[in-house]
Coordinates of C-alpha atoms and ligand atoms in Angstrom, one line a residue:
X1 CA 274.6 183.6 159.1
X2 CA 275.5 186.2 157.1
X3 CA 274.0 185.7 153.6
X4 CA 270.6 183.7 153.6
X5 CA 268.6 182.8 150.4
X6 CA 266.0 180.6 149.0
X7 CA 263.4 181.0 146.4
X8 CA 260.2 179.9 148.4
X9 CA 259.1 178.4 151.8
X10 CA 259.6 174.4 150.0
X11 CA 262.9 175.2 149.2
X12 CA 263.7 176.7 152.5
X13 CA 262.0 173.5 154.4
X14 CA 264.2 171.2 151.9
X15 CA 267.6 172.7 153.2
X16 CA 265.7 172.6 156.6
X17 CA 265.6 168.6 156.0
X18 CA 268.9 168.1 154.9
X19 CA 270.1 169.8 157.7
X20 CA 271.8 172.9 155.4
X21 CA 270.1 175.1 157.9
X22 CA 267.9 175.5 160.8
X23 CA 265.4 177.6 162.5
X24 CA 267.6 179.6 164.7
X25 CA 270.3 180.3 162.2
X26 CA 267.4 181.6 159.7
X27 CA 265.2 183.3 162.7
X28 CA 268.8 185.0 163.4
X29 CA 269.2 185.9 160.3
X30 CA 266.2 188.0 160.1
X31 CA 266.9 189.5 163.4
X32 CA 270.2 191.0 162.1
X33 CA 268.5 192.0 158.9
X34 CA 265.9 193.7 161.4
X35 CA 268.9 195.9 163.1
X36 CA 269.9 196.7 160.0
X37 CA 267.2 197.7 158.6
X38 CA 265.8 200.1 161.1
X39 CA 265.4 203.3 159.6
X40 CA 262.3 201.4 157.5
X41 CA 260.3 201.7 160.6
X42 CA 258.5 198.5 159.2
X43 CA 258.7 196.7 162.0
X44 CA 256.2 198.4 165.9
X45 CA 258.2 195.7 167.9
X46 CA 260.3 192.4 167.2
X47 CA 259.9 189.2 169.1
X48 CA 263.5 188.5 169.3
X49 CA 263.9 185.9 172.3
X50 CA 260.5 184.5 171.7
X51 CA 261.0 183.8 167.9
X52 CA 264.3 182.0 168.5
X53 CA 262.8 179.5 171.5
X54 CA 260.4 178.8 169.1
X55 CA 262.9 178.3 166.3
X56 CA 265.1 176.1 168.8
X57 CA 261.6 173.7 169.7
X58 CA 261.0 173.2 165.6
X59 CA 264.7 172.3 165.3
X60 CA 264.4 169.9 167.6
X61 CA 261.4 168.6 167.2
X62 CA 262.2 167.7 163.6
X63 CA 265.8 166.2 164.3
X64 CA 263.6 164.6 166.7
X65 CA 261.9 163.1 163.4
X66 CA 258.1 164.3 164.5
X67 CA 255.8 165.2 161.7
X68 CA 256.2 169.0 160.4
X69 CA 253.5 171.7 159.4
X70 CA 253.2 173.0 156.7
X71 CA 254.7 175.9 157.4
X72 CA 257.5 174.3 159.5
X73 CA 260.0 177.2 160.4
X74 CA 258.5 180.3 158.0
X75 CA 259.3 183.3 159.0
X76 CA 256.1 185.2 159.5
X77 CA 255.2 189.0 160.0
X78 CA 251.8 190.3 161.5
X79 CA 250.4 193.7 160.9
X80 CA 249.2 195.7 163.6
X81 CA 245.5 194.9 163.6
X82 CA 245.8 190.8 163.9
X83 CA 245.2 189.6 167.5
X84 CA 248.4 187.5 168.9
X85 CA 247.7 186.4 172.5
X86 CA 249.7 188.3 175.0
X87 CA 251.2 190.4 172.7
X88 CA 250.5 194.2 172.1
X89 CA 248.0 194.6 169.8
X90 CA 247.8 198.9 168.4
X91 CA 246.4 199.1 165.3
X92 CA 248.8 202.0 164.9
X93 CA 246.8 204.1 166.9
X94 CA 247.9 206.2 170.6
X95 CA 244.5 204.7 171.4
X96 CA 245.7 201.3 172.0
X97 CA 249.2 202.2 172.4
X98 CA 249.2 199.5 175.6
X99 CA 246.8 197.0 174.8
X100 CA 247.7 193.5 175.0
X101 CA 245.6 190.5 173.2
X102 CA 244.0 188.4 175.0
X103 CA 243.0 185.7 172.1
X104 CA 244.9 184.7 169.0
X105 CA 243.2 185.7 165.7
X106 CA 241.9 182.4 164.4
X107 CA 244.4 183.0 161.0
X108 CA 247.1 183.2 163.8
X109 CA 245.8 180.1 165.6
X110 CA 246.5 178.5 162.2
X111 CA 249.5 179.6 161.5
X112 CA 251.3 178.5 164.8
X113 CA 249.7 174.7 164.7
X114 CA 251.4 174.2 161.2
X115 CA 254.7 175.2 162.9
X116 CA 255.1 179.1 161.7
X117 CA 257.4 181.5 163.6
X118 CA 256.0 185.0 164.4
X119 CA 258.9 186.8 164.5
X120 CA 257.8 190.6 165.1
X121 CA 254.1 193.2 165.0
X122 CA 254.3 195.5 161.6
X123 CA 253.9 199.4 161.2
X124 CA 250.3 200.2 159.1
X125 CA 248.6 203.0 159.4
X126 CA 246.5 203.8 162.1
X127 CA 243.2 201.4 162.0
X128 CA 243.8 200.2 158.5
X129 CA 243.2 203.8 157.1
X130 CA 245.3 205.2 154.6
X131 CA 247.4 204.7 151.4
X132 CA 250.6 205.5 152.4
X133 CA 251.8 204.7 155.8
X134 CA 251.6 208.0 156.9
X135 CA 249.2 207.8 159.0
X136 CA 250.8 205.4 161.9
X137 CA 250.8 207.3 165.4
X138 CA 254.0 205.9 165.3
X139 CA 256.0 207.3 162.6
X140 CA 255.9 206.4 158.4
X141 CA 257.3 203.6 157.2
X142 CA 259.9 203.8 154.2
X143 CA 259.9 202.1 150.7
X144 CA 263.0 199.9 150.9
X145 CA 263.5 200.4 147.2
X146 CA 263.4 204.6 147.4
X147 CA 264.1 205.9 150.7
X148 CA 262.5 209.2 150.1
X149 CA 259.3 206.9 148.6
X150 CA 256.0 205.6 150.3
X151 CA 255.5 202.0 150.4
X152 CA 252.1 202.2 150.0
X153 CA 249.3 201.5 152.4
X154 CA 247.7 200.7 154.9
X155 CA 249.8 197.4 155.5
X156 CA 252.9 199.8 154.5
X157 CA 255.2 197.6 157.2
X158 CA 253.9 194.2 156.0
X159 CA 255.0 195.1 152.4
X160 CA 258.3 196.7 153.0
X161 CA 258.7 193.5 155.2
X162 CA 258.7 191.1 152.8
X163 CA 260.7 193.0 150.0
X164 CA 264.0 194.1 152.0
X165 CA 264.0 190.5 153.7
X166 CA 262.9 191.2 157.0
X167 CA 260.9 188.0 157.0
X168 CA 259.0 185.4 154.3
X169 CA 255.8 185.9 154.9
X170 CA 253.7 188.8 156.3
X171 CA 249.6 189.0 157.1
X172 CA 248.2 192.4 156.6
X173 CA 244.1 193.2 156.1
X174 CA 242.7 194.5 152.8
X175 CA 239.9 196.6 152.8
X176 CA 239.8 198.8 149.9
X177 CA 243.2 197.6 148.6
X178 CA 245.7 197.6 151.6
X179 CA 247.4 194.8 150.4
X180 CA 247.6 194.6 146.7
X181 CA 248.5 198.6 146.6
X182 CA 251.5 198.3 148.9
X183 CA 252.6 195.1 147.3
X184 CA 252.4 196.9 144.0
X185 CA 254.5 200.2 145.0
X186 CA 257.1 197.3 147.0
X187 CA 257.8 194.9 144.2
X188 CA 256.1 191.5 146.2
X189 CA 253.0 189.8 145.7
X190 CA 250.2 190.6 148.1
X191 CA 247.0 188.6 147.8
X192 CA 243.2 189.9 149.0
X193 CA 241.5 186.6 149.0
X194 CA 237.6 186.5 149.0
X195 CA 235.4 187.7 151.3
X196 CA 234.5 185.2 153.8
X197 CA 238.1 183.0 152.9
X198 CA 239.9 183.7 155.9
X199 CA 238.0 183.9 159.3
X200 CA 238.4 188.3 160.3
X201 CA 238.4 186.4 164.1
X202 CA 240.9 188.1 166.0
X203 CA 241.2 190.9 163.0
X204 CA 240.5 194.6 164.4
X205 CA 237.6 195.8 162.4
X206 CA 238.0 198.7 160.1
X207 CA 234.4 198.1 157.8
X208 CA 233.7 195.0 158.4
X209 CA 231.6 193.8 155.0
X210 CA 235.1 194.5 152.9
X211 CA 237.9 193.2 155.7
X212 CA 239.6 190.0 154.6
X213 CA 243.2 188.9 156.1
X214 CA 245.5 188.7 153.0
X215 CA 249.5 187.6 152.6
X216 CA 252.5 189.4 151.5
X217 CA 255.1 186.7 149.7
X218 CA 257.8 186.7 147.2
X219 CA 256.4 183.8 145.3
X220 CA 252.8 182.4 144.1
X221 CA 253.8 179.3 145.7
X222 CA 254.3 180.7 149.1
X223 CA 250.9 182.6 148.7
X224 CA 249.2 179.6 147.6
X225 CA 250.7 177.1 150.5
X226 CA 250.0 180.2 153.6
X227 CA 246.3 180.4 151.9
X228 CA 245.8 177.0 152.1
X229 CA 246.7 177.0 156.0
X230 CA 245.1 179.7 157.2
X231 CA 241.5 179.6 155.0
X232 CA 238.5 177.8 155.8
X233 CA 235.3 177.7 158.3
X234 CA 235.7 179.1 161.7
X235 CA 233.0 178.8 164.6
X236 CA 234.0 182.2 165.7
X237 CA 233.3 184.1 162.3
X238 CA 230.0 183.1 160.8
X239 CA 230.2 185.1 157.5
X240 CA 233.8 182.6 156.4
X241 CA 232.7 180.7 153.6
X242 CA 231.5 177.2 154.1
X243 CA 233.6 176.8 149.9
X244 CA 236.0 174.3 150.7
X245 CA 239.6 175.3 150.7
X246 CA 241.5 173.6 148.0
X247 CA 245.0 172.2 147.6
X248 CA 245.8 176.1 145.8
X249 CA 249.6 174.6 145.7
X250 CA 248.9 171.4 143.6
X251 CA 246.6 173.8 141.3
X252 CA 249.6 175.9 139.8
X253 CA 250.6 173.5 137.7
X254 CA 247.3 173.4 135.1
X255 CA 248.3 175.3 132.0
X256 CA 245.2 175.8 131.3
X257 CA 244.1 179.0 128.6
X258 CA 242.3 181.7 130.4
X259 CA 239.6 184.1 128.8
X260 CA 240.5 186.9 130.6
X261 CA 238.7 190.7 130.3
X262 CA 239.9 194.5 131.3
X263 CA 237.7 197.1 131.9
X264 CA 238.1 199.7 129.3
X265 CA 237.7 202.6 131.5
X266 CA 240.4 201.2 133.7
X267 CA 242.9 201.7 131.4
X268 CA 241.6 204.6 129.1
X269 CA 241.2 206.7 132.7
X270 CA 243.0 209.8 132.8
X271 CA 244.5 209.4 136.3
X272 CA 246.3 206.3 135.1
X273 CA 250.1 206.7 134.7
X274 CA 251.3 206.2 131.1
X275 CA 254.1 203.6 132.0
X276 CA 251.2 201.8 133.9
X277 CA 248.9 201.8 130.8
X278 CA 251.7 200.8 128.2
X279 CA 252.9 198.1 130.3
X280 CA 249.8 196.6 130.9
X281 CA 248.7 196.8 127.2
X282 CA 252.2 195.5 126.1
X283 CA 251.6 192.4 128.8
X284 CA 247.9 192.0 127.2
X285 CA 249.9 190.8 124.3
X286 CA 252.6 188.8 125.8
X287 CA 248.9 187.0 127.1
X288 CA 247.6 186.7 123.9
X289 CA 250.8 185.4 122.2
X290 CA 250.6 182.6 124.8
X291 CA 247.2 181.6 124.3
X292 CA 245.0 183.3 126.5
X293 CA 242.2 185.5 125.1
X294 CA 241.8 188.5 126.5
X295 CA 238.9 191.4 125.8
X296 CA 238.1 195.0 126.8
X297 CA 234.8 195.0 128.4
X298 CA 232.7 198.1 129.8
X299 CA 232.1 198.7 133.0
X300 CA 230.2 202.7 132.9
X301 CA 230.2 203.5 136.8
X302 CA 233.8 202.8 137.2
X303 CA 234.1 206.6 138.7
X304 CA 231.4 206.4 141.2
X305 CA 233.3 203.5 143.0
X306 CA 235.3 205.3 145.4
X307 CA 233.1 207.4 146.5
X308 CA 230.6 204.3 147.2
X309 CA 233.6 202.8 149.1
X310 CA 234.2 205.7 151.1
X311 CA 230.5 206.4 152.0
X312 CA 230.2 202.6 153.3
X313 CA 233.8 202.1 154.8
X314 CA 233.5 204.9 156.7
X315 CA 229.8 204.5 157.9
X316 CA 231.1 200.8 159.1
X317 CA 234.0 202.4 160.9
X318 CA 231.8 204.9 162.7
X319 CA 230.1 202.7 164.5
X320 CA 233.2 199.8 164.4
X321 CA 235.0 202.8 166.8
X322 CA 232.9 203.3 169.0
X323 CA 234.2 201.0 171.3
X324 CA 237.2 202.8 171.9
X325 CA 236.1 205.2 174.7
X326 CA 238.5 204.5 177.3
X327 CA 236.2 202.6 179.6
X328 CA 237.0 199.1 179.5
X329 CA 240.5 199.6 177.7
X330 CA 242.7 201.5 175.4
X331 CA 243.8 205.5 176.2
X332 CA 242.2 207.4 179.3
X333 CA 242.5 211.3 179.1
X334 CA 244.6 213.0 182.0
X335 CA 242.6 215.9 181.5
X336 CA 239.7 216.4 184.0
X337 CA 236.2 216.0 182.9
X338 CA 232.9 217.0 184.8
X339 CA 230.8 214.2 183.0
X340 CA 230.8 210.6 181.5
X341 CA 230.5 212.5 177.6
X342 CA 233.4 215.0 178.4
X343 CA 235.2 211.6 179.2
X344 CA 234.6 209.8 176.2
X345 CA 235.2 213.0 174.3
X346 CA 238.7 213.5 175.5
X347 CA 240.0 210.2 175.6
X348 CA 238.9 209.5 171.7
X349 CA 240.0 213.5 170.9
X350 CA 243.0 212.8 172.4
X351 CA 244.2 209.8 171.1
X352 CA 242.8 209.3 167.3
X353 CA 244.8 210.6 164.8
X354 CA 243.3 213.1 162.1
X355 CA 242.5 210.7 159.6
X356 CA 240.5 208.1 161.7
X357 CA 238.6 211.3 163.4
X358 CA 238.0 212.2 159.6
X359 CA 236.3 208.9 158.9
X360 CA 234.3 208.6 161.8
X361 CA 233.0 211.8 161.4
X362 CA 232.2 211.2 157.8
X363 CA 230.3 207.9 158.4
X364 CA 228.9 209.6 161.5
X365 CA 227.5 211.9 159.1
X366 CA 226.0 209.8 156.0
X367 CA 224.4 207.9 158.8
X368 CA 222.5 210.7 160.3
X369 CA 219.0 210.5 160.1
X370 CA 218.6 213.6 157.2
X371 CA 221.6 212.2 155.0
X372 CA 220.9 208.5 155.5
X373 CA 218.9 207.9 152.3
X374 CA 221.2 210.1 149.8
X375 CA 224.6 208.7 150.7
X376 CA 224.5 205.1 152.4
X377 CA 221.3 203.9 150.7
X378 CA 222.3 204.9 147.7
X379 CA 226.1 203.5 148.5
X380 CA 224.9 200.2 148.8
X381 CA 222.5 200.8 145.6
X382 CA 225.8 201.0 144.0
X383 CA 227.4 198.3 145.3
X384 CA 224.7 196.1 144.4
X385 CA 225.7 197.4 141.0
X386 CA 229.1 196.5 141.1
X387 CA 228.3 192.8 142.6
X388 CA 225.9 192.2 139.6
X389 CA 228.5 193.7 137.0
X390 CA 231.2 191.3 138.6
X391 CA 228.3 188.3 138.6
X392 CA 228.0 189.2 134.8
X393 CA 231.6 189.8 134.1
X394 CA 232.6 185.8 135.6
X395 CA 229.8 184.2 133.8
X396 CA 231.4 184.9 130.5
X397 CA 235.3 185.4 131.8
X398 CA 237.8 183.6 133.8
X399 CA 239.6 186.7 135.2
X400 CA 239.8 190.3 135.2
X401 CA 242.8 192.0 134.9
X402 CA 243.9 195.8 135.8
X403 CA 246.6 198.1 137.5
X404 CA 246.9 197.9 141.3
X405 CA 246.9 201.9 141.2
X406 CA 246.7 204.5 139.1
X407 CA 250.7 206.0 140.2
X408 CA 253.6 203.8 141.4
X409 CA 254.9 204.5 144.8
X410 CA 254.8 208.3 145.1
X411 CA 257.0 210.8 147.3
X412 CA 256.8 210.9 151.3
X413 CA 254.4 213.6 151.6
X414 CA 253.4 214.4 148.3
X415 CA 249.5 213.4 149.0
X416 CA 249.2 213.4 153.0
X417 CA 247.8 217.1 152.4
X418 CA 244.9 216.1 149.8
X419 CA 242.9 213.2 151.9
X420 CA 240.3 213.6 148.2
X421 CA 243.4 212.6 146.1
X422 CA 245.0 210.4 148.2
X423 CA 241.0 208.1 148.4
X424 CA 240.9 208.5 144.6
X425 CA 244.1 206.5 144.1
X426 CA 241.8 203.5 145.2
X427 CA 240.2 203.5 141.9
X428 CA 241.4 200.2 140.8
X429 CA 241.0 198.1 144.5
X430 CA 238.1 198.8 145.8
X431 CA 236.1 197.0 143.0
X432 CA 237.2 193.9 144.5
X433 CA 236.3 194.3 148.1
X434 CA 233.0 196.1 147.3
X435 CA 232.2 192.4 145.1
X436 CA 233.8 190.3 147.7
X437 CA 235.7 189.1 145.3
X438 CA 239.5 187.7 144.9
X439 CA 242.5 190.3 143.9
X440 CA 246.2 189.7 143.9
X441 CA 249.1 191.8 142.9
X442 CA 252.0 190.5 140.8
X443 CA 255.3 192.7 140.2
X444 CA 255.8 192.4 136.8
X445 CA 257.3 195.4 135.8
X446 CA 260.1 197.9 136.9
X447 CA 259.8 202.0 136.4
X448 CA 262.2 203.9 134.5
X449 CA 262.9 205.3 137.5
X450 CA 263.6 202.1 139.3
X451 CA 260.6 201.9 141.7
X452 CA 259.0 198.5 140.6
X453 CA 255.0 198.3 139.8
X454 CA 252.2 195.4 139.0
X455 CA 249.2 194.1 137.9
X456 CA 246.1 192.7 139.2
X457 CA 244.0 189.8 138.8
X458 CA 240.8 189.2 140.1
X459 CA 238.3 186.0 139.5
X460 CA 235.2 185.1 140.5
X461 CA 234.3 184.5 144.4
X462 CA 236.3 181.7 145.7
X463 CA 237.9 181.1 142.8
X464 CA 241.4 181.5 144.2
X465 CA 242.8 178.1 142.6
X466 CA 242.0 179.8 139.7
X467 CA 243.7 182.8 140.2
X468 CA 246.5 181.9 141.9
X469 CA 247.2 179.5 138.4
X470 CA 246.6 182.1 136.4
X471 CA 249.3 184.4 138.6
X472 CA 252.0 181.1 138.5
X473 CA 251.2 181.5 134.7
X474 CA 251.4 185.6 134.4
X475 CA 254.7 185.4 136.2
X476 CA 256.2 183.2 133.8
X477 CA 254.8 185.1 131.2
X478 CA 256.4 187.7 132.4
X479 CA 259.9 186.2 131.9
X480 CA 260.3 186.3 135.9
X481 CA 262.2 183.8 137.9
X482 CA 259.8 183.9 141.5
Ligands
LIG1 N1 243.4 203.0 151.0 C1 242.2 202.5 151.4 C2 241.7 203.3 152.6 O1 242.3 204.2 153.0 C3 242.4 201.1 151.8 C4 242.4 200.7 153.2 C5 242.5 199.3 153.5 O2 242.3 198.4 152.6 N2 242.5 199.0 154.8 O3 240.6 203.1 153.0

């Protein structure tokens, strides 16, 4: 099959039923497109044989006429930090360079019952850390639209994925904005859902208060439909929401009139790009004209949000990693050692990258008994803040809007020597995950210079029927035809 398109996963499954496809010819067709697209590095390892005996069983099991999953046949991509059972499992890192799963991620689980094909394990970088893909202990992974750009990070290989057609769907993990930043600086959608949506089951833990599985698609639909699978309760995470999880597909059609708010320091800050801030005030009135309200709002702490993030993320990781010492599993240290703490020390100096020994060491350090009180009590002081500022913010408004960052997708290697820059570039994510709450990213807009860009929403806490209608709604706004 040499030329392959639909518009979203229905239409695909509609051609599936009137036999203008199958399975195998679309699995192959991603394989190919795969090979061709090496040089992306998006891709740690593809599933090649396994992906098209699956394919072959769903063919035949619907010319068989048996019922079909929802996602009967979709294409699916998982980054390198969701557990798939009996396959290798790295988060990026040497340290788990030959680590196999030995349980599928509950969000996995989910997938495969409603008949998805997981076609290969995606490049990030290494434990979920970064904004760029530069990071990965095994190599950086290339914006499809710009070569010599990043795609973003840390589900770099997820996003670039989705946008040059290497499958339909990816799952990545969004901490502090490693979904919706890459989707922005790729041109796809990428959705953070709420804290507590999906079950982090089977999800290697980076800080776990902020983690939350989110999905890389092309359209709102497809977002909508893979959210609606893989949310909900999960006896082996007890912090998943007991909210139930709606019909988010049927909910795109409401044309319902949003009041919608934007921080005014968001886009009055002086980091933010001036294409960025024109097209997002030009959009505000494309919203207006079509009957939305929307209203600048203050928010006075805005600047001390990445550093809250970083203080908290990095405390959580610190003790998250410890349990890679080489004991049980993951990388063991050739070098000779006279005691058990020389053991530990080489395996883990040995095989985490500079970054991750970076955070650790940071969290290590605002944990310490003399620092304890001055940086992570007074993190989570702040992030009480922000949860109370986003409490008051949905009690009067139905979404909040803002860029995704404050740049698009910037040069390979332009920021991998200025970690401080390179963390302040999360200036317009990280609100989300420190209030739990929903974010997606929509491409709305292109660059002059042809690198594409977006725009983010965010509701209140499970409000993601809400948000997802309000995305269907933007897009078409927007004049855009996904
Ligand atoms: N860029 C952020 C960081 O480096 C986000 C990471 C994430 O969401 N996993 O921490």
């Amino acid at each position: 099959m040499s030329e392959f398109s639909f518009v979203s996963i229905k239409d695909y499954q509609t051609a599936l039923l009137n036999n203008q496809t199958t399975c195998v010819a679309v699995v192959e067709y991603y394989l190919s497109r795969i090979e061709a697209n090496k040089h992306l590095n998006a891709f740690l390892e593809v599933y090649s044989e396994e992906a098209l005996e699956r394919a072959k069983q769903l063919d035949e099991e619907r010319l068989a006429g048996k019922s079909l999953g929802k996602l009967h046949g979709v294409v699916v991509g998982l980054k390198d930090v969701i557990s798939y059972k009996n396959h290798k499992l790295s988060a990026a890192s040497k340290i788990l360079e030959n680590y196999t799963a030995v349980y599928n991620a509950t969000a996995v689980e989910k997938l495969l019952a409603d008949g998805a094909i997981i076609i290969g394990r995606q490049n990030c970088d290494e434990f979920a850390m970064g904004s760029s893909n530069e990071n990965s202990a095994f190599g950086k992974v290339l914006n499809a639209a710009d070569n010599s750009r990043v795609p973003g990070g840390s589900s770099g290989g997820s996003a670039v994925a989705v946008q040059a057609g290497l499958c339909m769907i990816s799952l990545g993990s969004d901490t502090g904005g490693s979904v919706r930043q890459p989707a922005d600086f790729c041109g796809v959608i990428g959705l953070k859902p709420s804290y507590g949506r999906i079950s982090r089951y089977g999800l290697i833990a980076y800080a776990s208060s902020f983690d939350q599985i989110g999905i890389f698609s092309k359209t709102v639909e497809d977002a909508a439909l893979v959210l609606e699978v893989i949310a909900g309760t999960d006896g082996y995470d007890s912090t998943v929401s007991e909210s139930p999880v709606e019909n988010y597909l049927a909910s795109l059609t409401d044309d319902k009139k949003y009041k919608i708010a934007y921080i005014k320091q968001t886009l009055e800050h002086p980091s933010l790009n001036e294409e960025i801030k024109n097209a997002i005030f030009q959009f505000i009135e494309q919203l207006k004209s079509a009957g939305h309200s929307v209203e600048a709002i203050d928010f006075e702490y805005l600047d001390y949000i990445v550093p809250t993030y970083y203080v908290l993320t990095t405390a959580e990781a610190s003790t998250n990693l410890s349990r890679y010492d080489g004991v049980r599993f993951g990388y063991q240290s050739k070098s000779p050692e006279n005691d058990l703490t020389e053991f530990y020390k080489n395996n883990r100096s040995e095989a985490f990258g500079k970054e991750v020994k970076r955070r650790i060491m940071l969290g290590t350090f605002v944990l310490s008994a003399l620092y304890y009180d001055s940086y992570f009590t007074k993190a989570q002081q702040v992030r009480r803040i922000v949860s109370d500022r986003a409490n008051e913010i949905f009690a009067e408004y139905d979404a909040l809007i803002s860029p995704n960052s404050p740049i698009p997708a910037f040069k390979v290697g332009e920021k991998s020597n200025d970690a401080t820059e390179m963390y302040l570039a999360d200036i317009y994510t990280v609100f989300a995950n420190l209030a739990g709450i929903p974010g997606i990213s929509l491409p709305l807009f292109d660059s002059a210079f042809g690198i594409p860009f977006g725009i983010q929403i965010m509701t209140d806490k499970m409000k993601e029927s809400q948000l997802l209608n309000l995305s269907k709604q933007m897009v078409q706004i927007a004049g855009k035809n996904f």
